PDB file of C-alpha atoms and ligand atoms in Angstrom:
ATOM      1  CA  MET A   1     113.317-138.924-148.105  1.00  0.00           C
ATOM      2  CA  SER A   2     112.803-142.718-148.015  1.00  0.00           C
ATOM      3  CA  ASP A   3     109.896-144.100-145.963  1.00  0.00           C
ATOM      4  CA  ASN A   4     112.391-145.632-143.528  1.00  0.00           C
ATOM      5  CA  ILE A   5     114.076-142.350-142.646  1.00  0.00           C
ATOM      6  CA  GLN A   6     112.756-140.413-139.682  1.00  0.00           C
ATOM      7  CA  THR A   7     113.953-137.221-138.051  1.00  0.00           C
ATOM      8  CA  VAL A   8     115.056-137.580-134.411  1.00  0.00           C
ATOM      9  CA  THR A   9     116.052-134.872-131.926  1.00  0.00           C
ATOM     10  CA  VAL A  10     119.196-134.853-129.773  1.00  0.00           C
ATOM     11  CA  LEU A  11     118.144-134.931-126.115  1.00  0.00           C
ATOM     12  CA  SER A  12     121.497-135.144-124.305  1.00  0.00           C
ATOM     13  CA  LYS A  13     125.217-135.373-124.872  1.00  0.00           C
ATOM     14  CA  THR A  14     127.954-136.769-122.593  1.00  0.00           C
ATOM     15  CA  THR A  15     131.595-136.034-123.367  1.00  0.00           C
ATOM     16  CA  TRP A  16     133.941-138.737-122.037  1.00  0.00           C
ATOM     17  CA  THR A  17     137.221-137.477-123.558  1.00  0.00           C
ATOM     18  CA  PRO A  18     137.989-134.951-126.308  1.00  0.00           C
ATOM     19  CA  ASN A  19     137.479-137.807-128.818  1.00  0.00           C
ATOM     20  CA  LEU A  20     134.802-139.899-127.183  1.00  0.00           C
ATOM     21  CA  PHE A  21     131.181-138.960-126.524  1.00  0.00           C
ATOM     22  CA  SER A  22     127.691-140.388-126.156  1.00  0.00           C
ATOM     23  CA  PHE A  23     124.334-138.884-127.031  1.00  0.00           C
ATOM     24  CA  THR A  24     120.660-139.715-126.783  1.00  0.00           C
ATOM     25  CA  VAL A  25     117.966-138.986-129.337  1.00  0.00           C
ATOM     26  CA  SER A  26     114.200-139.238-129.329  1.00  0.00           C
ATOM     27  CA  ARG A  27     112.871-142.682-130.274  1.00  0.00           C
ATOM     28  CA  PRO A  28     110.151-142.879-132.908  1.00  0.00           C
ATOM     29  CA  ASP A  29     107.156-144.807-131.489  1.00  0.00           C
ATOM     30  CA  SER A  30     107.199-147.367-134.265  1.00  0.00           C
ATOM     31  CA  PHE A  31     110.940-148.109-134.052  1.00  0.00           C
ATOM     32  CA  LYS A  32     111.716-151.617-132.689  1.00  0.00           C
ATOM     33  CA  PHE A  33     115.083-153.351-132.413  1.00  0.00           C
ATOM     34  CA  THR A  34     116.793-156.257-130.681  1.00  0.00           C
ATOM     35  CA  ALA A  35     119.679-155.658-128.242  1.00  0.00           C
ATOM     36  CA  GLY A  36     122.947-155.867-130.203  1.00  0.00           C
ATOM     37  CA  GLN A  37     121.575-154.495-133.464  1.00  0.00           C
ATOM     38  CA  PHE A  38     122.786-151.508-135.474  1.00  0.00           C
ATOM     39  CA  VAL A  39     121.014-148.646-137.184  1.00  0.00           C
ATOM     40  CA  ARG A  40     122.097-146.109-139.761  1.00  0.00           C
ATOM     41  CA  LEU A  41     122.231-142.582-138.407  1.00  0.00           C
ATOM     42  CA  GLY A  42     122.358-139.603-140.723  1.00  0.00           C
ATOM     43  CA  VAL A  43     123.924-136.229-140.078  1.00  0.00           C
ATOM     44  CA  ASN A  44     123.399-133.107-142.170  1.00  0.00           C
ATOM     45  CA  PRO A  45     125.228-129.860-141.332  1.00  0.00           C
ATOM     46  CA  SER A  46     122.166-127.827-142.245  1.00  0.00           C
ATOM     47  CA  ARG A  47     120.386-129.428-139.239  1.00  0.00           C
ATOM     48  CA  LEU A  48     123.158-128.691-136.692  1.00  0.00           C
ATOM     49  CA  LYS A  49     123.196-125.421-134.768  1.00  0.00           C
ATOM     50  CA  TYR A  50     127.016-125.369-134.816  1.00  0.00           C
ATOM     51  CA  TYR A  51     127.147-125.132-138.619  1.00  0.00           C
ATOM     52  CA  GLN A  52     124.164-122.801-138.833  1.00  0.00           C
ATOM     53  CA  GLN A  53     126.070-120.398-136.565  1.00  0.00           C
ATOM     54  CA  GLN A  54     129.723-121.033-137.487  1.00  0.00           C
ATOM     55  CA  ASP A  55     129.921-122.279-141.044  1.00  0.00           C
ATOM     56  CA  GLU A  56     127.142-121.056-143.293  1.00  0.00           C
ATOM     57  CA  GLU A  57     128.902-122.422-146.355  1.00  0.00           C
ATOM     58  CA  LEU A  58     128.883-126.018-145.047  1.00  0.00           C
ATOM     59  CA  ALA A  59     125.363-125.625-143.639  1.00  0.00           C
ATOM     60  CA  ALA A  60     124.197-124.617-147.107  1.00  0.00           C
ATOM     61  CA  LEU A  61     125.530-127.914-148.533  1.00  0.00           C
ATOM     62  CA  ASP A  62     122.506-129.689-147.060  1.00  0.00           C
ATOM     63  CA  GLU A  63     124.032-133.162-147.580  1.00  0.00           C
ATOM     64  CA  ASP A  64     123.030-136.264-145.572  1.00  0.00           C
ATOM     65  CA  ILE A  65     125.840-138.639-144.558  1.00  0.00           C
ATOM     66  CA  PHE A  66     124.855-141.973-142.991  1.00  0.00           C
ATOM     67  CA  ARG A  67     126.931-144.338-140.789  1.00  0.00           C
ATOM     68  CA  ALA A  68     126.112-147.526-138.906  1.00  0.00           C
ATOM     69  CA  TYR A  69     125.874-147.205-135.145  1.00  0.00           C
ATOM     70  CA  SER A  70     125.191-149.851-132.554  1.00  0.00           C
ATOM     71  CA  ILE A  71     122.547-148.902-129.996  1.00  0.00           C
ATOM     72  CA  VAL A  72     123.652-148.571-126.349  1.00  0.00           C
ATOM     73  CA  SER A  73     120.191-148.263-124.809  1.00  0.00           C
ATOM     74  CA  SER A  74     117.886-151.178-124.111  1.00  0.00           C
ATOM     75  CA  PRO A  75     115.045-152.147-126.451  1.00  0.00           C
ATOM     76  CA  PHE A  76     112.697-150.978-123.658  1.00  0.00           C
ATOM     77  CA  ASP A  77     114.092-147.442-123.261  1.00  0.00           C
ATOM     78  CA  GLU A  78     112.135-144.408-124.349  1.00  0.00           C
ATOM     79  CA  VAL A  79     115.233-142.845-125.910  1.00  0.00           C
ATOM     80  CA  LEU A  80     117.996-144.175-128.154  1.00  0.00           C
ATOM     81  CA  GLU A  81     121.591-143.859-126.984  1.00  0.00           C
ATOM     82  CA  PHE A  82     124.778-144.062-129.067  1.00  0.00           C
ATOM     83  CA  PHE A  83     128.520-144.100-128.222  1.00  0.00           C
ATOM     84  CA  SER A  84     130.917-142.490-130.694  1.00  0.00           C
ATOM     85  CA  ILE A  85     134.563-141.807-131.310  1.00  0.00           C
ATOM     86  CA  VAL A  86     135.689-138.728-133.232  1.00  0.00           C
ATOM     87  CA  ILE A  87     137.754-139.927-136.176  1.00  0.00           C
ATOM     88  CA  PRO A  88     140.214-137.260-137.293  1.00  0.00           C
ATOM     89  CA  ASP A  89     139.134-136.089-140.772  1.00  0.00           C
ATOM     90  CA  GLY A  90     136.197-138.541-140.711  1.00  0.00           C
ATOM     91  CA  ALA A  91     133.365-137.021-142.759  1.00  0.00           C
ATOM     92  CA  PHE A  92     130.670-138.250-140.382  1.00  0.00           C
ATOM     93  CA  THR A  93     132.125-137.940-136.887  1.00  0.00           C
ATOM     94  CA  SER A  94     133.852-134.633-137.536  1.00  0.00           C
ATOM     95  CA  GLN A  95     130.348-133.218-138.001  1.00  0.00           C
ATOM     96  CA  LEU A  96     128.769-135.348-135.303  1.00  0.00           C
ATOM     97  CA  GLN A  97     131.202-134.099-132.646  1.00  0.00           C
ATOM     98  CA  HIS A  98     129.478-130.700-132.852  1.00  0.00           C
ATOM     99  CA  LEU A  99     126.077-132.098-131.899  1.00  0.00           C
ATOM    100  CA  GLU A 100     124.099-130.014-129.453  1.00  0.00           C
ATOM    101  CA  VAL A 101     120.904-130.715-127.576  1.00  0.00           C
ATOM    102  CA  GLY A 102     117.997-129.814-129.858  1.00  0.00           C
ATOM    103  CA  ASP A 103     119.836-130.654-133.106  1.00  0.00           C
ATOM    104  CA  GLU A 104     118.197-133.045-135.558  1.00  0.00           C
ATOM    105  CA  LEU A 105     119.633-136.299-136.905  1.00  0.00           C
ATOM    106  CA  LEU A 106     118.167-138.793-139.351  1.00  0.00           C
ATOM    107  CA  LEU A 107     117.427-142.372-138.335  1.00  0.00           C
ATOM    108  CA  ASN A 108     116.967-145.224-140.767  1.00  0.00           C
ATOM    109  CA  THR A 109     114.429-147.309-138.852  1.00  0.00           C
ATOM    110  CA  MET A 110     115.462-150.657-140.387  1.00  0.00           C
ATOM    111  CA  PRO A 111     117.738-152.175-137.697  1.00  0.00           C
ATOM    112  CA  PHE A 112     120.307-154.751-138.832  1.00  0.00           C
ATOM    113  CA  GLY A 113     123.131-157.018-137.636  1.00  0.00           C
ATOM    114  CA  PHE A 114     123.479-160.495-136.197  1.00  0.00           C
ATOM    115  CA  LEU A 115     125.264-159.811-132.907  1.00  0.00           C
ATOM    116  CA  THR A 116     122.156-160.761-130.960  1.00  0.00           C
ATOM    117  CA  LEU A 117     121.742-163.435-128.323  1.00  0.00           C
ATOM    118  CA  ALA A 118     118.931-165.076-130.293  1.00  0.00           C
ATOM    119  CA  ARG A 119     121.553-166.425-132.708  1.00  0.00           C
ATOM    120  CA  TYR A 120     122.651-169.024-130.140  1.00  0.00           C
ATOM    121  CA  GLN A 121     120.715-172.260-130.492  1.00  0.00           C
ATOM    122  CA  LYS A 122     123.509-174.602-129.407  1.00  0.00           C
ATOM    123  CA  PRO A 123     125.062-174.747-126.877  1.00  0.00           C
ATOM    124  CA  LEU A 124     122.113-173.519-124.853  1.00  0.00           C
ATOM    125  CA  PRO A 125     122.766-170.405-122.735  1.00  0.00           C
ATOM    126  CA  LYS A 126     124.895-170.944-119.636  1.00  0.00           C
ATOM    127  CA  ASP A 127     127.979-168.698-119.639  1.00  0.00           C
ATOM    128  CA  LEU A 128     128.157-165.513-121.713  1.00  0.00           C
ATOM    129  CA  TRP A 129     131.467-163.767-122.406  1.00  0.00           C
ATOM    130  CA  LEU A 130     131.252-160.268-123.892  1.00  0.00           C
ATOM    131  CA  LEU A 131     134.639-159.006-125.087  1.00  0.00           C
ATOM    132  CA  ALA A 132     134.844-155.397-126.284  1.00  0.00           C
ATOM    133  CA  THR A 133     137.340-152.723-127.195  1.00  0.00           C
ATOM    134  CA  GLY A 134     136.505-149.014-127.295  1.00  0.00           C
ATOM    135  CA  THR A 135     133.100-148.092-128.676  1.00  0.00           C
ATOM    136  CA  GLY A 136     132.503-151.802-129.393  1.00  0.00           C
ATOM    137  CA  LEU A 137     131.080-151.852-125.860  1.00  0.00           C
ATOM    138  CA  ALA A 138     127.784-150.418-127.149  1.00  0.00           C
ATOM    139  CA  PRO A 139     125.867-153.578-128.166  1.00  0.00           C
ATOM    140  CA  PHE A 140     126.817-155.300-124.920  1.00  0.00           C
ATOM    141  CA  LEU A 141     125.414-152.459-122.824  1.00  0.00           C
ATOM    142  CA  SER A 142     122.135-152.863-124.667  1.00  0.00           C
ATOM    143  CA  MET A 143     122.067-156.621-123.960  1.00  0.00           C
ATOM    144  CA  LEU A 144     122.939-156.040-120.293  1.00  0.00           C
ATOM    145  CA  GLN A 145     119.926-153.744-119.896  1.00  0.00           C
ATOM    146  CA  ASP A 146     117.587-156.569-120.898  1.00  0.00           C
ATOM    147  CA  LEU A 147     116.463-158.732-117.963  1.00  0.00           C
ATOM    148  CA  LYS A 148     116.164-161.732-120.291  1.00  0.00           C
ATOM    149  CA  THR A 149     119.974-161.777-120.655  1.00  0.00           C
ATOM    150  CA  TRP A 150     120.338-161.943-116.881  1.00  0.00           C
ATOM    151  CA  ASN A 151     117.727-164.660-116.545  1.00  0.00           C
ATOM    152  CA  ASP A 152     119.095-166.795-119.370  1.00  0.00           C
ATOM    153  CA  TYR A 153     122.739-166.958-118.288  1.00  0.00           C
ATOM    154  CA  GLU A 154     124.364-168.334-115.147  1.00  0.00           C
ATOM    155  CA  HIS A 155     127.471-166.152-115.516  1.00  0.00           C
ATOM    156  CA  ILE A 156     128.072-163.079-117.652  1.00  0.00           C
ATOM    157  CA  VAL A 157     131.656-161.904-118.110  1.00  0.00           C
ATOM    158  CA  LEU A 158     132.171-158.425-119.545  1.00  0.00           C
ATOM    159  CA  ALA A 159     135.810-157.691-120.469  1.00  0.00           C
ATOM    160  CA  TYR A 160     136.262-154.182-121.822  1.00  0.00           C
ATOM    161  CA  SER A 161     139.581-152.908-123.128  1.00  0.00           C
ATOM    162  CA  ALA A 162     140.622-149.297-123.662  1.00  0.00           C
ATOM    163  CA  ARG A 163     143.946-147.555-124.093  1.00  0.00           C
ATOM    164  CA  SER A 164     143.619-145.340-121.002  1.00  0.00           C
ATOM    165  CA  VAL A 165     141.426-145.232-117.922  1.00  0.00           C
ATOM    166  CA  GLU A 166     139.689-142.061-119.106  1.00  0.00           C
ATOM    167  CA  GLU A 167     138.604-143.932-122.257  1.00  0.00           C
ATOM    168  CA  LEU A 168     136.911-146.628-120.160  1.00  0.00           C
ATOM    169  CA  ALA A 169     133.483-145.049-120.494  1.00  0.00           C
ATOM    170  CA  TYR A 170     130.245-146.215-118.858  1.00  0.00           C
ATOM    171  CA  ILE A 171     131.882-147.646-115.700  1.00  0.00           C
ATOM    172  CA  GLU A 172     129.132-146.128-113.541  1.00  0.00           C
ATOM    173  CA  LEU A 173     126.412-147.645-115.723  1.00  0.00           C
ATOM    174  CA  ILE A 174     128.095-151.066-115.582  1.00  0.00           C
ATOM    175  CA  GLU A 175     128.273-150.871-111.778  1.00  0.00           C
ATOM    176  CA  ARG A 176     124.648-149.766-111.622  1.00  0.00           C
ATOM    177  CA  LEU A 177     123.565-152.673-113.819  1.00  0.00           C
ATOM    178  CA  GLN A 178     125.522-155.054-111.586  1.00  0.00           C
ATOM    179  CA  ALA A 179     123.609-153.749-108.567  1.00  0.00           C
ATOM    180  CA  ASP A 180     120.151-153.254-110.123  1.00  0.00           C
ATOM    181  CA  PHE A 181     119.822-156.321-112.328  1.00  0.00           C
ATOM    182  CA  GLY A 182     121.971-158.363-109.946  1.00  0.00           C
ATOM    183  CA  SER A 183     119.323-157.907-107.261  1.00  0.00           C
ATOM    184  CA  LEU A 184     116.573-159.193-109.580  1.00  0.00           C
ATOM    185  CA  VAL A 185     118.166-162.556-110.366  1.00  0.00           C
ATOM    186  CA  ASP A 186     119.104-165.598-108.291  1.00  0.00           C
ATOM    187  CA  ASN A 187     122.852-165.130-108.397  1.00  0.00           C
ATOM    188  CA  PRO A 188     123.749-161.521-107.500  1.00  0.00           C
ATOM    189  CA  ALA A 189     127.397-161.990-108.595  1.00  0.00           C
ATOM    190  CA  LYS A 190     126.242-162.877-112.087  1.00  0.00           C
ATOM    191  CA  LEU A 191     127.961-160.052-113.999  1.00  0.00           C
ATOM    192  CA  ILE A 192     131.731-160.310-113.695  1.00  0.00           C
ATOM    193  CA  PHE A 193     133.240-157.074-115.001  1.00  0.00           C
ATOM    194  CA  ILE A 194     136.899-157.112-116.048  1.00  0.00           C
ATOM    195  CA  PRO A 195     138.341-153.727-117.065  1.00  0.00           C
ATOM    196  CA  ILE A 196     141.472-153.780-119.228  1.00  0.00           C
ATOM    197  CA  VAL A 197     143.646-150.689-119.681  1.00  0.00           C
ATOM    198  CA  THR A 198     146.515-151.314-122.056  1.00  0.00           C
ATOM    199  CA  ARG A 199     148.602-148.137-122.078  1.00  0.00           C
ATOM    200  CA  GLU A 200     148.865-147.104-118.430  1.00  0.00           C
ATOM    201  CA  PRO A 201     148.871-148.965-115.113  1.00  0.00           C
ATOM    202  CA  VAL A 202     145.512-148.793-113.327  1.00  0.00           C
ATOM    203  CA  ASP A 203     144.581-150.411-110.014  1.00  0.00           C
ATOM    204  CA  GLY A 204     142.183-153.294-110.513  1.00  0.00           C
ATOM    205  CA  ALA A 205     142.498-153.394-114.327  1.00  0.00           C
ATOM    206  CA  LEU A 206     144.327-155.974-116.411  1.00  0.00           C
ATOM    207  CA  THR A 207     146.957-154.543-118.764  1.00  0.00           C
ATOM    208  CA  GLU A 208     147.533-157.025-121.600  1.00  0.00           C
ATOM    209  CA  ARG A 209     145.523-157.396-124.820  1.00  0.00           C
ATOM    210  CA  LEU A 210     142.587-159.797-124.889  1.00  0.00           C
ATOM    211  CA  PRO A 211     144.157-162.606-127.011  1.00  0.00           C
ATOM    212  CA  LYS A 212     147.138-162.851-124.672  1.00  0.00           C
ATOM    213  CA  LEU A 213     144.929-162.771-121.580  1.00  0.00           C
ATOM    214  CA  LEU A 214     142.878-165.634-123.001  1.00  0.00           C
ATOM    215  CA  LEU A 215     145.794-167.748-124.183  1.00  0.00           C
ATOM    216  CA  ASP A 216     147.678-167.563-120.889  1.00  0.00           C
ATOM    217  CA  GLY A 217     144.478-168.096-118.876  1.00  0.00           C
ATOM    218  CA  THR A 218     144.603-164.759-117.004  1.00  0.00           C
ATOM    219  CA  LEU A 219     141.115-163.721-118.148  1.00  0.00           C
ATOM    220  CA  GLN A 220     139.534-167.042-117.178  1.00  0.00           C
ATOM    221  CA  GLU A 221     141.313-166.905-113.824  1.00  0.00           C
ATOM    222  CA  ARG A 222     140.050-163.365-113.165  1.00  0.00           C
ATOM    223  CA  ALA A 223     136.519-164.390-114.202  1.00  0.00           C
ATOM    224  CA  GLY A 224     136.654-167.489-112.026  1.00  0.00           C
ATOM    225  CA  ILE A 225     135.112-169.677-114.734  1.00  0.00           C
ATOM    226  CA  ALA A 226     136.478-171.714-117.621  1.00  0.00           C
ATOM    227  CA  LEU A 227     135.763-171.293-121.333  1.00  0.00           C
ATOM    228  CA  ASP A 228     133.941-174.555-121.919  1.00  0.00           C
ATOM    229  CA  VAL A 229     133.090-175.448-125.534  1.00  0.00           C
ATOM    230  CA  ASP A 230     129.822-177.083-124.380  1.00  0.00           C
ATOM    231  CA  SER A 231     128.486-174.167-122.342  1.00  0.00           C
ATOM    232  CA  THR A 232     130.089-170.895-123.485  1.00  0.00           C
ATOM    233  CA  HIS A 233     128.824-168.161-125.778  1.00  0.00           C
ATOM    234  CA  VAL A 234     131.459-165.534-126.665  1.00  0.00           C
ATOM    235  CA  MET A 235     130.744-162.270-128.437  1.00  0.00           C
ATOM    236  CA  LEU A 236     133.460-159.955-129.752  1.00  0.00           C
ATOM    237  CA  CYS A 237     132.953-156.368-130.810  1.00  0.00           C
ATOM    238  CA  GLY A 238     135.367-153.532-131.521  1.00  0.00           C
ATOM    239  CA  ASN A 239     138.678-153.004-133.289  1.00  0.00           C
ATOM    240  CA  PRO A 240     138.740-155.384-136.319  1.00  0.00           C
ATOM    241  CA  GLU A 241     142.270-156.503-135.459  1.00  0.00           C
ATOM    242  CA  MET A 242     141.194-157.371-131.921  1.00  0.00           C
ATOM    243  CA  VAL A 243     138.240-159.306-133.321  1.00  0.00           C
ATOM    244  CA  GLU A 244     140.485-161.263-135.680  1.00  0.00           C
ATOM    245  CA  ASP A 245     143.247-161.978-133.145  1.00  0.00           C
ATOM    246  CA  THR A 246     140.818-162.877-130.361  1.00  0.00           C
ATOM    247  CA  LYS A 247     138.832-165.162-132.651  1.00  0.00           C
ATOM    248  CA  GLU A 248     142.035-167.056-133.437  1.00  0.00           C
ATOM    249  CA  ALA A 249     142.936-167.272-129.731  1.00  0.00           C
ATOM    250  CA  LEU A 250     139.489-168.668-128.924  1.00  0.00           C
ATOM    251  CA  LYS A 251     139.784-171.243-131.698  1.00  0.00           C
ATOM    252  CA  THR A 252     143.154-172.304-130.279  1.00  0.00           C
ATOM    253  CA  LEU A 253     141.335-172.872-126.993  1.00  0.00           C
ATOM    254  CA  GLY A 254     138.868-175.193-128.765  1.00  0.00           C
ATOM    255  CA  LEU A 255     135.876-172.874-129.279  1.00  0.00           C
ATOM    256  CA  VAL A 256     134.191-172.687-132.696  1.00  0.00           C
ATOM    257  CA  MET A 257     132.539-169.977-134.754  1.00  0.00           C
ATOM    258  CA  ASN A 258     128.754-169.803-134.540  1.00  0.00           C
ATOM    259  CA  ARG A 259     127.196-170.778-137.853  1.00  0.00           C
ATOM    260  CA  ARG A 260     123.483-171.193-138.447  1.00  0.00           C
ATOM    261  CA  GLY A 261     122.862-171.065-134.697  1.00  0.00           C
ATOM    262  CA  GLU A 262     125.509-173.566-133.586  1.00  0.00           C
ATOM    263  CA  GLY A 263     128.877-172.764-132.047  1.00  0.00           C
ATOM    264  CA  ASN A 264     130.435-170.476-129.485  1.00  0.00           C
ATOM    265  CA  ILE A 265     131.855-167.370-131.160  1.00  0.00           C
ATOM    266  CA  ALA A 266     129.910-164.446-132.691  1.00  0.00           C
ATOM    267  CA  VAL A 267     131.682-161.303-133.883  1.00  0.00           C
ATOM    268  CA  GLU A 268     131.079-157.800-135.160  1.00  0.00           C
ATOM    269  CA  ASN A 269     133.758-155.461-136.476  1.00  0.00           C
ATOM    270  CA  TYR A 270     133.026-151.971-135.358  1.00  0.00           C
ATOM    271  CA  TRP A 271     134.537-150.313-138.403  1.00  0.00           C
TER     272      TRP A 271
HETATM  273  P1  NAP B 301     141.893-148.987-130.265  1.00  0.00           P
HETATM  274  O1  NAP B 301     143.226-148.922-130.932  1.00  0.00           O
HETATM  275  O2  NAP B 301     140.838-149.771-130.928  1.00  0.00           O
HETATM  276  O3  NAP B 301     142.150-149.480-128.770  1.00  0.00           O
HETATM  277  C1  NAP B 301     141.125-149.851-127.867  1.00  0.00           C
HETATM  278  C2  NAP B 301     141.615-151.072-127.137  1.00  0.00           C
HETATM  279  O4  NAP B 301     141.726-152.150-128.072  1.00  0.00           O
HETATM  280  C3  NAP B 301     143.006-150.872-126.516  1.00  0.00           C
HETATM  281  O5  NAP B 301     143.029-151.484-125.262  1.00  0.00           O
HETATM  282  C4  NAP B 301     143.900-151.604-127.522  1.00  0.00           C
HETATM  283  O6  NAP B 301     145.083-152.106-126.975  1.00  0.00           O
HETATM  284  C5  NAP B 301     143.000-152.750-127.908  1.00  0.00           C
HETATM  285  N1  NAP B 301     143.443-153.408-129.133  1.00  0.00           N
HETATM  286  C6  NAP B 301     143.812-152.815-130.297  1.00  0.00           C
HETATM  287  N2  NAP B 301     144.178-153.771-131.181  1.00  0.00           N
HETATM  288  C7  NAP B 301     144.040-154.965-130.565  1.00  0.00           C
HETATM  289  C8  NAP B 301     144.270-156.316-130.955  1.00  0.00           C
HETATM  290  N3  NAP B 301     144.715-156.630-132.179  1.00  0.00           N
HETATM  291  N4  NAP B 301     144.006-157.276-130.054  1.00  0.00           N
HETATM  292  C9  NAP B 301     143.558-156.969-128.831  1.00  0.00           C
HETATM  293  N5  NAP B 301     143.349-155.722-128.388  1.00  0.00           N
HETATM  294  C10 NAP B 301     143.567-154.733-129.254  1.00  0.00           C
HETATM  295  O7  NAP B 301     141.472-147.516-129.901  1.00  0.00           O
HETATM  296  P2  NAP B 301     140.172-146.660-130.170  1.00  0.00           P
HETATM  297  O8  NAP B 301     140.548-145.338-129.643  1.00  0.00           O
HETATM  298  O9  NAP B 301     138.956-147.337-129.641  1.00  0.00           O
HETATM  299  O10 NAP B 301     140.111-146.630-131.746  1.00  0.00           O
HETATM  300  C11 NAP B 301     141.288-146.320-132.472  1.00  0.00           C
HETATM  301  C12 NAP B 301     141.041-145.813-133.833  1.00  0.00           C
HETATM  302  O11 NAP B 301     140.169-146.668-134.545  1.00  0.00           O
HETATM  303  C13 NAP B 301     140.345-144.506-133.815  1.00  0.00           C
HETATM  304  O12 NAP B 301     141.225-143.427-133.629  1.00  0.00           O
HETATM  305  C14 NAP B 301     139.646-144.517-135.135  1.00  0.00           C
HETATM  306  O13 NAP B 301     140.474-144.036-136.170  1.00  0.00           O
HETATM  307  C15 NAP B 301     139.355-145.956-135.377  1.00  0.00           C
HETATM  308  N6  NAP B 301     137.908-146.215-135.115  1.00  0.00           N
HETATM  309  C16 NAP B 301     137.062-146.080-136.165  1.00  0.00           C
HETATM  310  C17 NAP B 301     135.712-146.259-135.967  1.00  0.00           C
HETATM  311  C18 NAP B 301     134.780-146.096-137.118  1.00  0.00           C
HETATM  312  O14 NAP B 301     133.590-146.224-136.948  1.00  0.00           O
HETATM  313  N7  NAP B 301     135.259-145.820-138.321  1.00  0.00           N
HETATM  314  C19 NAP B 301     135.215-146.602-134.712  1.00  0.00           C
HETATM  315  C20 NAP B 301     136.087-146.723-133.662  1.00  0.00           C
HETATM  316  C21 NAP B 301     137.437-146.542-133.888  1.00  0.00           C
HETATM  317  P3  NAP B 301     146.518-151.395-127.288  1.00  0.00           P
HETATM  318  O15 NAP B 301     146.571-150.195-126.408  1.00  0.00           O
HETATM  319  O16 NAP B 301     147.511-152.455-126.910  1.00  0.00           O
HETATM  320  O17 NAP B 301     146.574-151.041-128.736  1.00  0.00           O
END
């Protein structure tokens, strides 16, 4: 095993829907990362109780499969948390869905990715817009659990789109962060949370896709602030088509891609 690979233990699992779950694992003492970064997680059926008990043939394969996962938990947490979808027939998540507390996973301790707030040199931080679909919420939850994010920005808008209300995971955490971190900073209304549910009507949630909401001004109206090219940082994470379409909508509105530290828009495709 490479020097960078460590064994971690599953500490908890939360099932949101039959296809959506979160889990925490132990955090190696030496492992450091910045909010918004990814790691490679490895699964091996021989290390999962489910396969040991139900499928001796697969367990005997003893094969590691690695995938990139964005970290949900804050850089200051004692554990590492991840948010996952089950992809039908997906080699990795079809095994991962059977995780149980006490199982072992592999962690490549070299974090990577550029969806971090440190990338913004110009404009300086003022308004932060975090636009996510599905499991693309993960890096933003990590950033929102870092007090520096709350201190650096005047307004933080989190718009989070899912197909159905049951797929809008982490609502309680978002509300808790609004209350807990909100009370530590000058402006307690700093985090403006905008849920979007696209395939069923839900009280209090917007229903259209992000590019349309931006182009017709609904999102800005709901947030109560404008998207100003001189003061706005926008991060996109999730479905690659959403990232592409939303990027184009933002460019139409006059915002520019962040390159070498300058510009408004930073993106990460989640798959
Ligand atoms: P999803 O189709 O990504 O939908 C989540 C939200 O994104 C919905 O509100 C959806 O709106 C919206 N959306 C989709 N395309 C958009 C676009 N072009 N512009 C703006 N908004 C857009 O659903 P999901 O359940 O999170 O993921 C769907 C599939 O993606 C999974 O079943 C899986 O196969 C794959 N996936 C793969 C990975 C991976 O790591 N390989 C990770 C996550 C997901 P609408 O309801 O209008 O479509």
